[in-house]
Coordinates of C-alpha atoms in Angstrom, one line a residue:
X1 CA 125.1 126.2 81.2
X2 CA 126.4 129.9 79.9
X3 CA 123.2 132.1 77.2
X4 CA 124.8 135.3 75.9
X5 CA 122.1 137.7 74.2
X6 CA 122.8 140.3 72.6
X7 CA 120.2 143.7 71.9
X8 CA 117.5 141.8 73.4
X9 CA 114.8 142.2 75.8
X10 CA 113.1 140.9 79.0
X11 CA 110.6 138.1 77.2
X12 CA 113.7 137.1 75.5
X13 CA 115.3 136.8 79.0
X14 CA 112.5 135.0 80.2
X15 CA 112.1 132.6 78.2
X16 CA 115.6 131.5 77.5
X17 CA 115.9 131.0 81.0
X18 CA 112.7 129.3 80.7
X19 CA 114.8 127.4 78.0
X20 CA 117.7 126.3 79.6
X21 CA 116.0 125.4 83.2
X22 CA 114.6 122.0 80.6
X23 CA 117.6 121.4 79.3
X24 CA 119.2 121.0 82.6
X25 CA 116.0 118.5 83.3
X26 CA 114.7 120.8 86.4
X27 CA 111.0 122.7 85.3
X28 CA 110.5 123.8 89.0
X29 CA 112.3 127.0 89.6
X30 CA 112.9 125.8 93.3
X31 CA 113.8 129.4 94.4
X32 CA 113.4 130.7 97.9
X33 CA 114.1 134.8 96.7
X34 CA 114.8 137.1 93.7
X35 CA 118.8 139.1 94.7
X36 CA 119.3 142.4 92.7
X37 CA 123.1 143.4 92.2
X38 CA 123.6 146.7 91.4
X39 CA 127.2 147.3 90.4
X40 CA 129.4 147.8 87.7
X41 CA 132.3 146.1 85.6
X42 CA 135.2 146.7 88.2
X43 CA 132.8 145.0 90.9
X44 CA 130.9 142.4 89.2
X45 CA 133.4 139.5 89.1
X46 CA 133.8 139.7 93.0
X47 CA 130.2 140.7 94.0
X48 CA 128.3 137.8 91.6
X49 CA 131.0 135.5 93.0
X50 CA 130.1 136.1 96.2
X51 CA 125.9 136.2 95.3
X52 CA 126.7 132.5 93.3
X53 CA 128.5 131.3 97.2
X54 CA 125.4 132.2 99.1
X55 CA 123.5 131.1 96.6
X56 CA 124.3 127.2 98.1
X57 CA 122.3 128.3 101.3
X58 CA 120.1 129.9 99.5
X59 CA 118.9 129.3 96.0
X60 CA 118.2 132.4 94.1
X61 CA 117.9 134.6 91.1
X62 CA 120.0 136.7 90.9
X63 CA 120.1 139.9 88.5
X64 CA 123.6 141.7 88.0
X65 CA 122.6 145.1 86.3
X66 CA 125.9 146.9 84.8
X67 CA 124.7 150.0 84.4
X68 CA 126.2 151.8 80.7
X69 CA 125.2 155.0 80.2
X70 CA 127.9 156.4 77.7
X71 CA 130.6 159.1 77.7
X72 CA 129.7 160.2 74.7
X73 CA 126.4 161.4 73.1
X74 CA 126.2 159.2 70.2
X75 CA 126.9 156.6 73.5
X76 CA 124.1 157.9 75.3
X77 CA 121.7 157.6 72.6
X78 CA 122.1 154.0 71.8
X79 CA 119.8 152.4 74.0
X80 CA 120.7 148.4 74.1
X81 CA 119.9 145.0 76.2
X82 CA 122.6 142.7 76.7
X83 CA 122.1 139.7 78.9
X84 CA 124.6 136.7 79.9
X85 CA 122.7 134.1 81.4
X86 CA 124.0 131.4 83.7
X87 CA 122.9 128.5 85.2
X88 CA 124.0 124.9 87.1
X89 CA 127.0 125.1 88.3
X90 CA 128.3 128.5 86.9
X91 CA 125.6 130.2 88.7
X92 CA 125.6 128.1 92.2
X93 CA 122.3 127.1 93.3
X94 CA 120.1 129.8 90.9
X95 CA 120.4 131.0 88.4
X96 CA 121.7 134.0 86.8
X97 CA 121.0 137.3 84.2
X98 CA 123.8 139.8 83.8
X99 CA 122.2 143.1 81.9
X100 CA 124.1 145.6 80.6
X101 CA 122.5 148.1 79.8
X102 CA 123.7 151.1 77.4
X103 CA 122.3 154.6 76.8
X104 CA 119.2 155.6 78.3
X105 CA 118.0 151.9 79.4
X106 CA 120.3 152.3 82.5
X107 CA 118.3 155.0 83.5
X108 CA 116.1 153.4 83.2
X109 CA 117.3 149.7 84.7
X110 CA 113.7 148.8 86.9
X111 CA 111.2 148.5 83.8
X112 CA 114.1 145.5 82.8
X113 CA 114.4 143.7 86.1
X114 CA 110.8 143.8 87.0
X115 CA 109.3 141.5 84.5
X116 CA 112.4 139.0 85.5
X117 CA 111.5 139.2 89.4
X118 CA 110.3 135.8 90.1
X119 CA 106.4 135.5 91.4
X120 CA 105.3 135.4 94.7
X121 CA 108.6 135.5 96.0
X122 CA 111.6 138.0 98.3
X123 CA 113.2 140.6 96.1
X124 CA 116.8 141.8 97.5
X125 CA 118.6 145.0 96.3
X126 CA 122.6 144.8 97.5
X127 CA 124.9 147.9 96.6
X128 CA 128.3 146.9 96.5
X129 CA 129.4 149.5 96.4
X130 CA 127.4 153.7 95.6
X131 CA 124.9 153.1 96.9
X132 CA 122.0 155.4 97.1
X133 CA 121.2 158.6 99.2
X134 CA 118.5 156.8 100.2
X135 CA 118.4 153.7 98.8
X136 CA 114.0 152.2 99.4
X137 CA 113.5 155.6 96.8
X138 CA 115.9 154.5 94.1
X139 CA 113.6 153.2 91.6
X140 CA 114.9 149.2 91.9
X141 CA 115.2 149.4 95.8
X142 CA 112.0 150.3 95.4
X143 CA 110.3 147.1 94.4
X144 CA 112.6 145.2 96.9
X145 CA 111.4 144.0 100.8
X146 CA 115.3 144.3 101.6
X147 CA 117.8 146.6 100.8
X148 CA 121.6 146.6 101.9
X149 CA 124.2 148.8 101.4
X150 CA 128.1 148.8 102.6
X151 CA 129.0 152.2 104.6
X152 CA 132.9 150.3 104.3
X153 CA 133.0 151.5 100.8
X154 CA 132.4 155.1 101.1
X155 CA 134.8 157.8 100.4
X156 CA 133.8 158.7 104.3
X157 CA 132.7 156.1 105.6
X158 CA 131.8 157.1 109.3
X159 CA 130.5 160.1 107.7
X160 CA 128.0 157.4 105.6
X161 CA 126.1 156.3 108.8
X162 CA 124.9 159.7 109.1
X163 CA 123.6 159.5 105.7
X164 CA 122.1 155.8 106.0
X165 CA 120.3 157.2 109.7
X166 CA 119.0 160.2 107.3
X167 CA 117.2 158.2 105.0
X168 CA 116.3 155.3 107.2
X169 CA 113.4 152.7 106.0
X170 CA 112.4 149.7 107.3
X171 CA 113.7 146.6 105.2
X172 CA 117.5 148.7 105.1
X173 CA 121.1 146.7 106.5
X174 CA 124.4 147.6 106.0
X175 CA 127.0 144.9 105.7
X176 CA 128.9 147.1 108.4
X177 CA 126.2 146.2 110.8
X178 CA 126.6 142.4 109.8
X179 CA 130.2 142.2 110.5
X180 CA 130.2 143.0 114.1
X181 CA 127.3 139.5 114.2
X182 CA 130.4 137.5 116.5
X183 CA 131.2 140.4 118.6
X184 CA 127.5 141.4 119.3
X185 CA 127.0 137.6 120.5
X186 CA 130.2 136.6 121.9
X187 CA 129.9 140.2 124.2
X188 CA 125.9 138.9 124.9
X189 CA 126.4 135.4 126.1
X190 CA 129.7 137.2 128.4
X191 CA 127.1 139.3 130.0
X192 CA 124.2 136.5 130.7
X193 CA 127.5 134.4 132.9
X194 CA 127.7 137.1 135.0
X195 CA 125.0 139.5 136.4
X196 CA 127.1 143.1 137.2
X197 CA 126.2 146.4 136.4
X198 CA 128.8 147.9 133.6
X199 CA 129.3 151.4 134.1
X200 CA 131.3 152.1 130.6
X201 CA 132.9 150.4 127.6
X202 CA 135.7 150.5 125.5
X203 CA 135.9 150.0 121.3
X204 CA 138.8 149.7 119.6
X205 CA 139.7 149.3 116.1
X206 CA 141.6 150.9 113.3
X207 CA 139.8 154.1 112.0
X208 CA 137.7 154.6 108.9
X209 CA 135.7 151.5 110.0
X210 CA 132.2 152.1 110.6
X211 CA 131.5 148.5 111.8
X212 CA 133.8 149.7 115.3
X213 CA 130.9 153.0 115.3
X214 CA 127.9 150.5 115.3
X215 CA 128.8 148.6 117.4
X216 CA 129.8 151.6 120.1
X217 CA 126.6 152.7 119.2
X218 CA 125.0 149.4 120.2
X219 CA 126.8 149.1 123.3
X220 CA 125.8 153.3 124.3
X221 CA 122.0 152.3 123.2
X222 CA 121.5 148.6 125.2
X223 CA 124.0 149.8 128.3
X224 CA 122.8 152.5 128.8
X225 CA 126.5 153.7 129.2
X226 CA 129.1 156.0 128.3
X227 CA 131.5 154.3 125.3
X228 CA 135.0 155.0 124.6
X229 CA 136.0 154.7 120.8
X230 CA 140.0 153.8 121.0
X231 CA 141.8 154.1 116.8
X232 CA 144.2 151.5 116.7
X233 CA 145.7 149.8 113.8
X234 CA 142.9 147.4 113.0
X235 CA 142.3 144.5 111.5
X236 CA 139.3 145.8 111.7
X237 CA 137.9 145.6 115.3
X238 CA 140.4 144.4 117.8
X239 CA 139.0 145.0 121.5
X240 CA 136.0 145.5 123.3
X241 CA 136.3 146.0 127.0
X242 CA 133.5 146.6 129.3
X243 CA 134.1 147.9 132.9
X244 CA 132.9 146.5 136.0
X245 CA 133.3 147.2 139.5
X246 CA 134.7 143.5 139.8
X247 CA 137.0 143.9 137.2
X248 CA 137.2 144.6 132.9
X249 CA 135.3 141.9 131.1
X250 CA 137.7 142.1 127.6
X251 CA 137.1 140.5 124.3
X252 CA 140.5 140.8 122.4
X253 CA 141.2 139.8 118.7
X254 CA 144.7 141.5 117.8
X255 CA 144.9 139.4 114.4
X256 CA 141.3 139.2 112.7
X257 CA 141.3 135.4 113.2
X258 CA 140.9 134.5 116.7
X259 CA 139.8 136.6 120.2
X260 CA 140.5 136.3 123.9
X261 CA 137.7 136.5 126.0
X262 CA 138.9 137.6 129.8
X263 CA 136.4 138.0 132.9
X264 CA 137.0 138.5 136.3
X265 CA 137.7 134.9 138.3
X266 CA 137.2 132.8 135.6
X267 CA 140.2 131.4 132.8
X268 CA 140.6 133.3 129.4
X269 CA 138.7 131.1 126.6
X270 CA 139.6 130.9 122.7
X271 CA 136.7 132.3 120.7
X272 CA 136.8 131.4 117.1
X273 CA 136.1 135.0 116.1
X274 CA 137.2 135.4 111.7
X275 CA 137.1 138.3 109.8
X276 CA 133.8 136.7 107.1
X277 CA 134.3 136.8 103.5
X278 CA 131.2 138.8 101.8
X279 CA 129.9 135.9 100.4
X280 CA 129.0 134.9 104.7
X281 CA 127.8 138.4 105.2
X282 CA 125.3 138.3 102.5
X283 CA 124.1 134.6 103.2
X284 CA 123.7 136.2 106.8
X285 CA 121.6 138.8 105.3
X286 CA 119.2 136.8 103.6
X287 CA 118.4 134.6 106.1
X288 CA 116.5 137.1 107.8
X289 CA 114.2 140.0 104.9
X290 CA 111.9 141.3 108.4
X291 CA 113.3 145.6 109.3
X292 CA 116.2 145.1 111.9
X293 CA 115.3 146.8 114.7
X294 CA 118.5 147.1 116.5
X295 CA 120.4 148.2 113.5
X296 CA 117.8 150.7 112.8
X297 CA 118.4 152.0 116.7
X298 CA 121.9 151.5 116.4
X299 CA 122.1 153.5 112.9
X300 CA 119.8 156.2 114.5
X301 CA 122.6 156.7 117.4
X302 CA 125.3 160.6 116.8
X303 CA 128.5 159.1 115.7
X304 CA 129.0 162.3 118.6
X305 CA 127.7 159.7 121.6
X306 CA 131.3 157.7 121.4
X307 CA 134.0 159.4 123.2
X308 CA 137.0 159.2 120.5
X309 CA 140.8 159.2 121.3
X310 CA 144.0 157.8 119.5
X311 CA 146.1 154.7 121.2
X312 CA 148.9 156.2 123.2
X313 CA 147.6 159.7 122.5
X314 CA 145.9 161.8 125.8
X315 CA 142.0 161.7 125.2
X316 CA 140.1 164.2 123.0
X317 CA 137.1 164.6 124.8
X318 CA 133.8 163.9 124.1
X319 CA 132.5 163.4 120.9
X320 CA 135.9 165.0 119.4
X321 CA 138.8 163.4 117.7
X322 CA 142.3 164.4 118.9
X323 CA 143.4 166.2 116.0
X324 CA 140.0 168.3 116.0
X325 CA 140.8 169.3 120.0
X326 CA 144.1 169.7 119.3
X327 CA 143.1 172.3 116.1
X328 CA 140.7 174.4 118.9
X329 CA 143.7 174.5 121.7
X330 CA 145.6 176.1 119.4
X331 CA 143.1 178.1 117.5
X332 CA 142.6 179.5 121.4
X333 CA 146.4 180.2 121.8
X334 CA 146.1 182.3 119.2
X335 CA 142.8 184.2 120.4
X336 CA 144.5 184.8 123.8
X337 CA 146.9 187.9 123.1
X338 CA 144.2 189.7 121.3
X339 CA 141.6 188.8 124.4
X340 CA 143.9 190.0 126.6
X341 CA 144.1 193.4 125.0
X342 CA 139.6 193.3 124.8
X343 CA 140.0 193.2 128.8
X344 CA 142.7 195.5 128.9
X345 CA 140.4 198.4 127.6
X346 CA 137.5 197.2 129.1
X347 CA 139.3 197.2 132.3
X348 CA 140.8 201.2 132.0
X349 CA 137.1 202.2 130.4
X350 CA 135.5 201.1 133.0
X351 CA 138.4 203.3 135.4

């Protein structure tokens, strides 16, 4: 069932939801949480599709907030709320309300969302892209127990991790962290099978992928060993190597579908390690609404704790990139003649 409301209010939307529920033969809500999606028209379709798929595991009321502040002074002066209500098969296992806020109303989205929240149910806010610098201080984020961002959509995905660390508040999480759940589970299970001391670790993956950095930082924090980050062509994370005195433990996934776990003294094993879509990631995050302390520790660890190099290129050194080391070397060579002249002058004056 689909209901369109133009130039409406929150109370009219609530009444329409109740009427739609009665028309479908169900007067009870039966939903476990409210999911607020803050997005734009370009990303709304994919975000709502992922939320609807996830609602089959977590029946929820989904509120999609689309802000249309307007480009011209006349458009910004017009304050209007348009709503599109989806109930039944069009909304997965819950209810979906698409809220298009025009003009000045876009700056006060929380006043529209607050009356539409399910009573006595948790609230989760998800920014598929363009997340605020500090999600907990955002007016919509302040309504939620859980706040989900996605660093991979930022202009500088790895640099976004530093921003997430500086603005972290218990309840924050990022889909870049959720994407490495399978890797963390496989590596933890491998170490449970062998009681060996890990001396170093290597994480390989494509550039500009914050999940690679987070996996390396997690290994650094949990194992207390130096971790090297190797840039490859991807897709995503391609391999993790744990070095021991008995040999390397390697989890390799070159195609993004199937991984191979190699351990000293044991035959290689094929493991399921498929790259998951957004719906699966959101469904995982909705399973737990308590603060993720392990994520907090990982994201707060500076990325320069990882030693970075590009596959097939000489090591760049601790905390730096190959390009950065090359630039420093070039600068050093340029300064050598001047430094030589100064040393000669000091020697002459001393004589």
